[in-house]
Short mmCIF file of C-alpha atoms and ligand atoms in Angstrom, two decimals:
data_model
loop_
_atom_site.label_atom_id
_atom_site.label_comp_id
_atom_site.label_asym_id
_atom_site.label_seq_id
_atom_site.Cartn_x
_atom_site.Cartn_y
_atom_site.Cartn_z
CA MET A 178 98.41 94.29 182.63
CA ALA A 179 97.38 92.34 185.73
CA ARG A 180 96.59 88.68 185.17
CA LYS A 181 92.88 87.94 185.66
CA PHE A 182 92.32 85.38 188.42
CA PHE A 183 91.00 82.16 186.89
CA VAL A 184 89.03 79.45 188.71
CA GLY A 185 87.96 76.29 186.94
CA GLY A 186 85.69 73.55 188.25
CA ASN A 187 86.51 70.14 186.82
CA PHE A 188 83.52 67.92 187.57
CA LYS A 189 85.36 64.88 186.11
CA MET A 190 83.04 61.86 185.58
CA ASN A 191 80.55 63.04 188.20
CA GLY A 192 77.02 64.36 188.20
CA THR A 193 73.61 63.87 186.65
CA ALA A 194 71.38 66.27 184.74
CA GLN A 195 69.71 67.10 188.05
CA SER A 196 72.84 67.60 190.16
CA ILE A 197 74.52 69.71 187.46
CA THR A 198 71.35 71.81 187.18
CA ASP A 199 71.50 72.36 190.96
CA ILE A 200 75.21 73.28 190.94
CA ILE A 201 74.63 75.83 188.17
CA ALA A 202 71.55 77.28 189.87
CA ASN A 203 73.71 77.87 192.94
CA LEU A 204 76.44 79.57 190.91
CA ASN A 205 73.93 81.71 189.02
CA THR A 206 72.45 83.15 192.19
CA ALA A 207 75.68 83.50 194.18
CA THR A 208 77.67 86.70 194.28
CA LEU A 209 80.83 85.87 192.34
CA ASP A 210 83.92 88.07 192.39
CA PRO A 211 83.62 89.85 189.02
CA THR A 212 87.41 89.99 188.77
CA THR A 213 87.60 86.17 188.71
CA GLU A 214 87.17 84.35 185.41
CA THR A 215 84.97 81.38 186.29
CA VAL A 216 84.85 78.27 184.12
CA ILE A 217 83.11 74.94 184.72
CA ALA A 218 83.87 71.62 183.02
CA PRO A 219 81.00 69.14 183.36
CA PRO A 220 81.11 65.76 181.60
CA ALA A 221 80.75 66.16 177.82
CA LEU A 222 77.21 64.77 177.85
CA TYR A 223 76.06 67.75 179.90
CA LEU A 224 77.95 70.57 178.17
CA LEU A 225 74.95 71.77 176.14
CA LEU A 226 72.66 71.61 179.15
CA ALA A 227 75.20 73.48 181.26
CA ARG A 228 75.68 76.16 178.59
CA SER A 229 71.94 76.69 178.34
CA LEU A 230 71.59 77.04 182.12
CA ALA A 231 74.70 78.94 183.20
CA ASP A 232 74.77 82.70 183.45
CA PRO A 233 76.76 84.13 180.51
CA LYS A 234 79.46 85.31 182.93
CA ILE A 235 80.33 81.64 183.58
CA ALA A 236 82.31 80.00 180.78
CA LEU A 237 82.18 76.31 179.88
CA ALA A 238 85.09 73.97 179.29
CA SER A 239 85.25 70.49 177.85
CA GLN A 240 87.34 68.01 179.83
CA ASN A 241 88.96 66.76 176.64
CA VAL A 242 89.14 67.33 172.88
CA PHE A 243 90.58 65.41 169.93
CA ASP A 244 93.43 66.70 167.79
CA LYS A 245 91.80 65.98 164.40
CA PRO A 246 89.17 68.25 162.81
CA ASN A 247 86.22 65.85 162.23
CA GLY A 248 85.64 62.38 160.87
CA ALA A 249 85.87 58.71 161.77
CA PHE A 250 87.06 58.98 165.39
CA THR A 251 84.47 57.10 167.43
CA GLY A 252 83.86 58.53 170.85
CA GLU A 253 85.85 61.74 170.34
CA LEU A 254 84.81 65.41 170.29
CA SER A 255 86.16 67.98 167.84
CA VAL A 256 87.10 71.58 168.43
CA ASP A 257 84.50 72.65 165.85
CA GLN A 258 81.78 70.84 167.79
CA LEU A 259 82.82 72.59 170.99
CA LYS A 260 82.78 75.94 169.19
CA ASP A 261 79.34 75.13 167.79
CA ALA A 262 78.09 74.43 171.32
CA LYS A 263 79.57 77.74 172.59
CA ILE A 264 82.15 75.99 174.75
CA GLU A 265 85.05 78.40 175.09
CA TRP A 266 87.69 76.26 176.78
CA THR A 267 88.99 72.73 176.97
CA LEU A 268 91.18 70.96 179.46
CA VAL A 269 94.12 69.18 177.89
CA GLY A 270 96.58 66.78 179.46
CA HIS A 271 94.82 66.15 182.75
CA SER A 272 96.90 63.61 184.67
CA GLU A 273 93.96 61.22 184.79
CA ARG A 274 94.11 61.11 180.99
CA ARG A 275 97.90 61.05 180.83
CA VAL A 276 98.07 58.15 183.31
CA ILE A 277 94.89 56.11 182.77
CA LEU A 278 94.35 56.80 179.05
CA LYS A 279 98.11 56.85 178.30
CA GLU A 280 98.14 60.26 176.62
CA ASN A 281 101.73 61.29 176.00
CA ASP A 282 103.28 64.76 175.93
CA GLU A 283 103.23 64.99 172.15
CA PHE A 284 99.54 64.06 171.86
CA VAL A 285 98.65 66.59 174.55
CA ALA A 286 100.65 69.22 172.66
CA ARG A 287 98.81 68.42 169.41
CA LYS A 288 95.45 68.75 171.16
CA THR A 289 96.52 72.08 172.60
CA LYS A 290 97.46 73.30 169.15
CA ALA A 291 94.19 72.01 167.65
CA ALA A 292 92.15 73.81 170.31
CA LEU A 293 93.91 77.11 169.73
CA ASP A 294 93.75 76.79 165.95
CA GLY A 295 89.99 76.29 166.24
CA GLY A 296 89.50 79.28 168.52
CA ILE A 297 89.14 77.52 171.88
CA GLY A 298 91.28 78.31 174.92
CA ALA A 299 93.34 75.50 176.44
CA ILE A 300 93.73 74.76 180.14
CA LEU A 301 96.96 72.80 179.93
CA CYS A 302 97.42 70.46 182.90
CA ILE A 303 100.89 69.41 183.97
CA GLY A 304 102.35 67.91 187.12
CA GLU A 305 104.53 65.25 188.64
CA SER A 306 103.82 61.97 190.42
CA LEU A 307 104.78 61.33 194.04
CA GLU A 308 107.67 59.17 192.91
CA GLU A 309 108.95 61.94 190.64
CA ARG A 310 108.66 64.53 193.43
CA GLU A 311 110.46 62.32 195.91
CA GLY A 312 113.13 61.65 193.29
CA GLY A 313 113.72 65.40 192.92
CA LYS A 314 112.41 65.36 189.34
CA THR A 315 109.46 67.77 189.66
CA LEU A 316 110.97 70.62 187.68
CA ASP A 317 112.32 68.27 185.00
CA VAL A 318 108.88 66.72 184.53
CA VAL A 319 106.91 69.95 184.25
CA THR A 320 109.56 71.42 181.94
CA ARG A 321 109.43 68.34 179.71
CA GLN A 322 105.62 68.55 179.52
CA LEU A 323 105.81 72.26 178.66
CA ASN A 324 108.60 71.86 176.10
CA ALA A 325 106.42 69.48 174.10
CA VAL A 326 103.74 72.17 173.87
CA ALA A 327 106.23 74.94 173.09
CA GLU A 328 107.32 72.96 170.02
CA GLN A 329 103.80 73.26 168.59
CA LEU A 330 102.83 76.85 169.51
CA SER A 331 104.00 80.26 168.40
CA PRO A 332 104.77 82.68 171.27
CA ALA A 333 101.58 84.66 170.54
CA GLU A 334 99.42 81.54 170.89
CA TRP A 335 100.25 81.25 174.59
CA ALA A 336 97.82 84.13 175.17
CA LYS A 337 94.99 81.56 174.94
CA VAL A 338 96.64 79.02 177.27
CA VAL A 339 96.13 78.73 181.02
CA ILE A 340 98.68 76.44 182.67
CA ALA A 341 97.29 74.28 185.49
CA TYR A 342 99.98 72.89 187.77
CA GLU A 343 98.42 69.82 189.34
CA PRO A 344 100.81 67.59 191.29
CA ILE A 345 99.36 64.09 190.92
CA TRP A 346 99.95 63.27 194.59
CA ALA A 347 97.69 66.16 195.59
CA ILE A 348 94.75 65.26 193.32
CA GLY A 349 91.78 63.81 195.17
CA THR A 350 94.00 62.90 198.13
CA GLY A 351 93.18 65.73 200.51
CA LYS A 352 96.94 66.37 200.56
CA VAL A 353 97.30 69.89 199.18
CA ALA A 354 100.69 71.25 198.13
CA THR A 355 102.04 73.74 200.64
CA THR A 356 101.97 77.36 199.58
CA GLU A 357 105.79 77.19 199.26
CA GLN A 358 105.67 74.06 197.09
CA ALA A 359 103.06 75.59 194.78
CA GLN A 360 104.82 78.96 194.57
CA GLU A 361 108.19 77.32 193.82
CA VAL A 362 106.85 75.36 190.84
CA HIS A 363 104.71 78.25 189.57
CA ALA A 364 107.72 80.60 189.69
CA THR A 365 109.78 78.03 187.78
CA ILE A 366 107.06 77.75 185.13
CA ARG A 367 106.99 81.53 184.79
CA LYS A 368 110.77 81.60 184.41
CA TRP A 369 110.49 78.87 181.78
CA LEU A 370 107.88 80.97 179.90
CA GLY A 371 110.28 83.94 179.90
CA GLU A 372 113.18 81.89 178.61
CA LYS A 373 111.41 79.57 176.15
CA VAL A 374 108.44 81.61 174.95
CA SER A 375 108.58 85.36 175.51
CA ALA A 376 108.67 88.06 178.16
CA ALA A 377 105.02 88.82 177.40
CA ALA A 378 104.00 85.18 177.93
CA ALA A 379 105.82 85.14 181.28
CA GLU A 380 104.03 88.30 182.33
CA ASN A 381 100.54 87.46 181.08
CA THR A 382 100.03 83.67 181.23
CA ARG A 383 97.84 82.52 184.09
CA ILE A 384 99.39 79.67 186.10
CA ILE A 385 96.75 78.06 188.29
CA TYR A 386 97.07 75.38 190.97
CA GLY A 387 95.04 72.19 191.26
CA GLY A 388 95.05 69.39 193.82
CA SER A 389 92.78 69.20 196.87
CA VAL A 390 91.89 72.89 196.77
CA THR A 391 89.09 73.67 199.21
CA GLU A 392 87.38 76.71 200.69
CA LYS A 393 89.75 76.28 203.64
CA ASN A 394 93.12 76.34 201.90
CA CYS A 395 92.40 78.57 198.88
CA ARG A 396 93.00 81.95 200.50
CA GLU A 397 96.61 81.30 201.52
CA LEU A 398 97.42 79.80 198.13
CA ALA A 399 95.80 82.75 196.35
CA LYS A 400 98.20 85.14 198.10
CA GLN A 401 101.23 83.63 196.38
CA PRO A 402 102.53 85.98 193.69
CA ASP A 403 102.59 83.33 190.96
CA VAL A 404 99.32 81.56 191.81
CA ASP A 405 96.75 83.03 189.41
CA GLY A 406 93.82 80.83 190.31
CA PHE A 407 92.76 77.23 190.76
CA LEU A 408 91.56 74.12 189.00
CA VAL A 409 89.20 72.47 191.45
CA GLY A 410 87.92 68.89 191.36
CA GLY A 411 85.85 67.54 194.25
CA ALA A 412 85.12 70.91 195.85
CA SER A 413 83.69 72.29 192.59
CA LEU A 414 80.71 69.96 193.04
CA LYS A 415 79.82 71.59 196.34
CA PRO A 416 78.31 74.97 197.23
CA ALA A 417 81.68 75.94 198.78
CA PHE A 418 83.04 76.29 195.23
CA VAL A 419 81.70 79.85 195.45
CA GLU A 420 84.14 80.56 198.30
CA ILE A 421 87.03 79.39 196.12
CA ILE A 422 85.91 81.64 193.25
CA ASN A 423 85.84 84.45 195.82
CA ALA A 424 89.18 83.47 197.42
CA ARG A 425 90.56 87.01 197.15
CA LEU A 426 87.55 88.89 198.57
P1 LIG B 180 90.68 67.57 193.45
O1 LIG B 180 90.38 69.04 193.68
O2 LIG B 180 89.50 66.70 193.65
O3 LIG B 180 91.91 67.15 194.19
O4 LIG B 180 91.02 67.45 191.88
C1 LIG B 180 91.91 68.33 191.30
C2 LIG B 180 91.88 68.14 189.83
O5 LIG B 180 92.30 67.13 189.30
C3 LIG B 180 91.28 69.22 189.02
O6 LIG B 180 91.50 69.01 187.66
#
């Protein structure tokens, strides 16, 4: 079974009701490659608006979710609430949350498990800092981040996980990983899936790249055998996001 190409737009803490309405209007009228699974992640405040506006072929993702079912957790969102709002995916472990909000590997793993238990897919973000890359620790870091998740999930549960490799030094910097750098890490992640999870997970799990993806660099990256799509930040706010969704046309 071929892996379906997956392109996510992470709007981060950007946008207004008007600008998000405009972005979605553009996506609704554009011709999108039907073989790409397209997902957008606006700020939580706008998820319901976005779901009501977006064509059904575009899925919605939350940028975050909490690991507890419901209750006294001020400021958090539960998996049940996302389900109720017809949000099919959530990001977990974005580096901006790991670094700024101090989310550790174990917490990210618990959120991943909670999402899957509640019937929401998880876009699991992993990636190394510049210091870790320069220290030759990239593969150790991504493996450590993945091992924490593997402790919480059964092999079958990986079917609802998309792994987003996002080197921190490439996020929002305009400094995209080279095709070789991306392919090397993606191939290592796939090998890890085969060894730690199952042959089926290695074959079927989408591993997408994030970090300064634009309409200019997406086509070369998309040709790499282990690059199954993208998680796009800044460029997902622009009309050129359509070109990234259509990177293989
Ligand atoms: P940029 O595309 O803006 O570098 O952001 C990538 C990212 O963090 C997506 O989650």
